[in-house]
Tab-separated table of C-alpha atoms in Angstrom:
chain	number	residue	atom	x	y	z
A	1	MET	CA	-0.020	0.082	-0.391
A	2	LYS	CA	1.506	3.649	-0.918
A	3	THR	CA	2.257	6.082	1.879
A	4	THR	CA	-0.541	7.861	0.724
A	5	GLU	CA	-3.112	5.514	0.814
A	6	LYS	CA	-2.189	4.528	4.501
A	7	LYS	CA	-2.279	8.218	5.431
A	8	VAL	CA	-6.141	8.166	3.979
A	9	LYS	CA	-6.990	4.719	5.768
A	10	SER	CA	-5.999	5.835	9.071
A	11	GLU	CA	-8.060	9.111	8.608
A	12	LEU	CA	-11.036	7.410	9.739
A	13	MET	CA	-9.443	6.005	12.719
A	14	ASP	CA	-7.635	9.141	13.863
A	15	ASN	CA	-11.000	11.185	13.991
A	16	MET	CA	-13.098	10.066	16.946
A	17	SER	CA	-16.007	12.087	16.265
A	18	ILE	CA	-16.130	10.816	12.989
A	19	LYS	CA	-15.566	7.163	13.800
A	20	LYS	CA	-18.071	7.431	16.512
A	21	GLU	CA	-20.704	8.811	14.274
A	22	PHE	CA	-19.906	6.071	11.580
A	23	TYR	CA	-20.648	3.124	14.060
A	24	LYS	CA	-23.703	5.198	15.203
A	25	ILE	CA	-24.985	5.054	11.662
A	26	LYS	CA	-23.915	1.772	10.910
A	27	ASP	CA	-25.458	0.022	13.790
A	28	LYS	CA	-28.974	2.560	13.352
A	29	GLY	CA	-28.942	0.488	9.861
A	30	PHE	CA	-28.354	-2.760	11.422
A	31	ASP	CA	-31.012	-2.042	13.692
A	32	PHE	CA	-33.612	-1.199	10.894
A	33	LEU	CA	-32.557	-4.177	9.266
A	34	ASP	CA	-33.510	-6.605	12.295
A	35	SER	CA	-36.587	-4.835	12.425
A	36	ASP	CA	-37.778	-5.323	8.825
A	37	LYS	CA	-37.552	-1.806	7.855
A	38	ALA	CA	-34.521	-2.521	5.005
A	39	GLU	CA	-35.343	0.406	3.358
A	40	ASN	CA	-34.488	2.680	6.160
A	41	ALA	CA	-31.271	0.434	6.491
A	42	VAL	CA	-30.102	1.301	3.251
A	43	ALA	CA	-30.354	5.226	3.717
A	44	GLU	CA	-28.233	4.559	7.010
A	45	PHE	CA	-25.671	2.472	5.361
A	46	LYS	CA	-25.505	4.982	2.290
A	47	LYS	CA	-25.112	7.737	5.393
A	48	ALA	CA	-21.902	5.308	6.733
A	49	TRP	CA	-20.813	5.172	3.446
A	50	GLU	CA	-20.443	8.651	2.616
A	51	LEU	CA	-18.747	9.565	5.643
A	52	LEU	CA	-15.799	7.230	4.486
A	53	PRO	CA	-12.898	9.043	3.124
A	54	SER	CA	-11.807	8.530	-0.265
A	55	PRO	CA	-10.671	5.920	-1.321
A	56	LYS	CA	-13.633	4.579	0.338
A	57	VAL	CA	-12.486	0.760	-0.401
A	58	HIS	CA	-8.972	1.183	1.347
A	59	ILE	CA	-10.794	1.824	4.681
A	60	ASP	CA	-11.053	-1.216	6.795
A	61	GLU	CA	-14.716	-0.035	7.686
A	62	SER	CA	-15.647	-0.198	4.303
A	63	TYR	CA	-16.032	-4.047	4.123
A	64	SER	CA	-18.598	-4.174	6.582
A	65	VAL	CA	-20.761	-1.319	5.163
A	66	ALA	CA	-20.507	-3.515	1.953
A	67	ALA	CA	-21.408	-6.560	3.440
A	68	ALA	CA	-24.499	-4.626	5.134
A	69	PHE	CA	-25.538	-3.373	1.634
A	70	ILE	CA	-25.645	-6.842	0.477
A	71	GLU	CA	-27.661	-8.582	3.087
A	72	THR	CA	-30.191	-5.310	2.860
A	73	TYR	CA	-30.526	-5.567	-0.578
A	74	ILE	CA	-30.936	-9.200	-0.780
A	75	ALA	CA	-33.889	-8.748	1.863
A	76	LEU	CA	-35.375	-6.043	-0.413
A	77	GLU	CA	-34.972	-8.568	-3.217
A	78	ASP	CA	-33.173	-6.320	-5.464
A	79	TYR	CA	-30.628	-8.845	-6.357
A	80	LYS	CA	-29.062	-6.432	-9.077
A	81	LYS	CA	-28.016	-4.271	-6.055
A	82	ALA	CA	-26.943	-6.858	-4.265
A	83	LEU	CA	-24.789	-8.201	-6.695
A	84	GLU	CA	-23.310	-4.912	-7.451
A	85	TRP	CA	-22.156	-4.593	-3.648
A	86	ALA	CA	-20.982	-8.415	-3.436
A	87	ASP	CA	-18.411	-7.077	-6.347
A	88	THR	CA	-17.589	-3.696	-4.494
A	89	LEU	CA	-16.767	-5.792	-1.329
A	90	GLN	CA	-14.338	-7.838	-3.341
A	91	LYS	CA	-12.237	-4.880	-3.755
A	92	CYS	CA	-12.934	-3.529	0.215
A	93	ASP	CA	-10.201	-3.835	2.846
A	94	LEU	CA	-7.718	-5.740	0.699
A	95	GLU	CA	-5.597	-6.275	3.869
A	96	ARG	CA	-8.260	-8.006	6.033
A	97	TYR	CA	-7.694	-11.611	6.761
A	98	ASP	CA	-8.920	-13.586	3.834
A	99	ASP	CA	-11.137	-16.021	5.235
A	100	GLY	CA	-13.469	-16.461	2.474
A	101	ASP	CA	-16.472	-14.528	3.532
A	102	ARG	CA	-16.053	-12.107	0.434
A	103	GLU	CA	-16.586	-15.354	-1.381
A	104	PHE	CA	-19.570	-16.711	0.529
A	105	ASN	CA	-21.261	-13.179	0.650
A	106	LYS	CA	-20.732	-13.117	-3.315
A	107	GLY	CA	-22.367	-16.375	-3.589
A	108	VAL	CA	-25.189	-15.799	-1.459
A	109	ALA	CA	-25.862	-12.856	-3.747
A	110	LEU	CA	-26.096	-14.862	-6.579
A	111	PHE	CA	-27.553	-17.786	-4.928
A	112	GLU	CA	-30.526	-15.433	-4.216
A	113	SER	CA	-30.437	-13.867	-7.674
A	114	GLY	CA	-31.040	-17.413	-8.754
A	115	ASN	CA	-27.730	-17.566	-10.939
A	116	LEU	CA	-26.690	-21.303	-8.562
A	117	THR	CA	-24.103	-22.288	-11.018
A	118	GLU	CA	-22.177	-19.074	-10.400
A	119	ALA	CA	-23.328	-19.353	-6.642
A	120	LYS	CA	-21.625	-23.121	-5.943
A	121	LYS	CA	-18.127	-21.930	-7.960
A	122	TRP	CA	-18.006	-18.807	-5.155
A	123	PHE	CA	-19.189	-21.157	-2.249
A	124	VAL	CA	-16.671	-23.618	-3.527
A	125	ILE	CA	-13.751	-21.169	-3.056
A	126	ALA	CA	-15.691	-19.728	0.263
A	127	ASN	CA	-15.549	-23.232	1.599
A	128	GLU	CA	-11.726	-23.807	0.521
A	129	LYS	CA	-10.417	-20.700	2.232
A	130	SER	CA	-12.814	-20.968	5.297
A	131	GLU	CA	-12.372	-24.715	5.627
A	132	GLY	CA	-15.901	-24.885	6.286
A	133	VAL	CA	-16.544	-22.322	8.867
A	134	ALA	CA	-18.103	-19.487	6.391
A	135	PHE	CA	-21.308	-22.121	6.259
A	136	GLU	CA	-21.740	-22.422	10.129
A	137	ASP	CA	-24.556	-20.369	11.548
A	138	GLN	CA	-26.014	-19.919	7.892
A	139	ASP	CA	-29.281	-21.027	6.105
A	140	PRO	CA	-28.358	-24.641	5.667
A	141	LYS	CA	-29.617	-24.000	1.735
A	142	TYR	CA	-26.253	-22.531	0.812
A	143	LYS	CA	-24.484	-25.521	1.921
A	144	LYS	CA	-26.887	-27.879	0.310
A	145	LEU	CA	-26.080	-26.057	-2.944
A	146	LEU	CA	-22.571	-26.502	-2.364
A	147	LYS	CA	-22.642	-30.088	-1.520
A	148	SER	CA	-24.887	-30.887	-4.612
A	149	LYS	CA	-23.372	-32.544	-7.554
């Protein structure tokens, strides 16, 4: 990572007021999502995303917001946007430990959009990287597709 990218990346972490506001907004989004108010969740996640300095994908917190968008757009059955955020997630916080979560989220978005062939490919990668952990505490339909022939 370039020095300027590191500086930008630490900017959010150094500004406690922005950091607190970011987490407050993000938590509010999850509260809305948990209350089946996905439209409201989208609005909060957009606010959280906008708080991230550019380039947003270099910021650690970008990962959790992109993943939240995927979950929210799936709840809204807006699979096109869920897939767009699944693509964005592949670029977020690339220094993050690679545990297969990126691939699992992309697989879920593909699965829910009806593209089972592509979903399975991403699930295979997620399973290999996570040694199966990515599928724990998840809807069994995803693991069922993974195990299908």
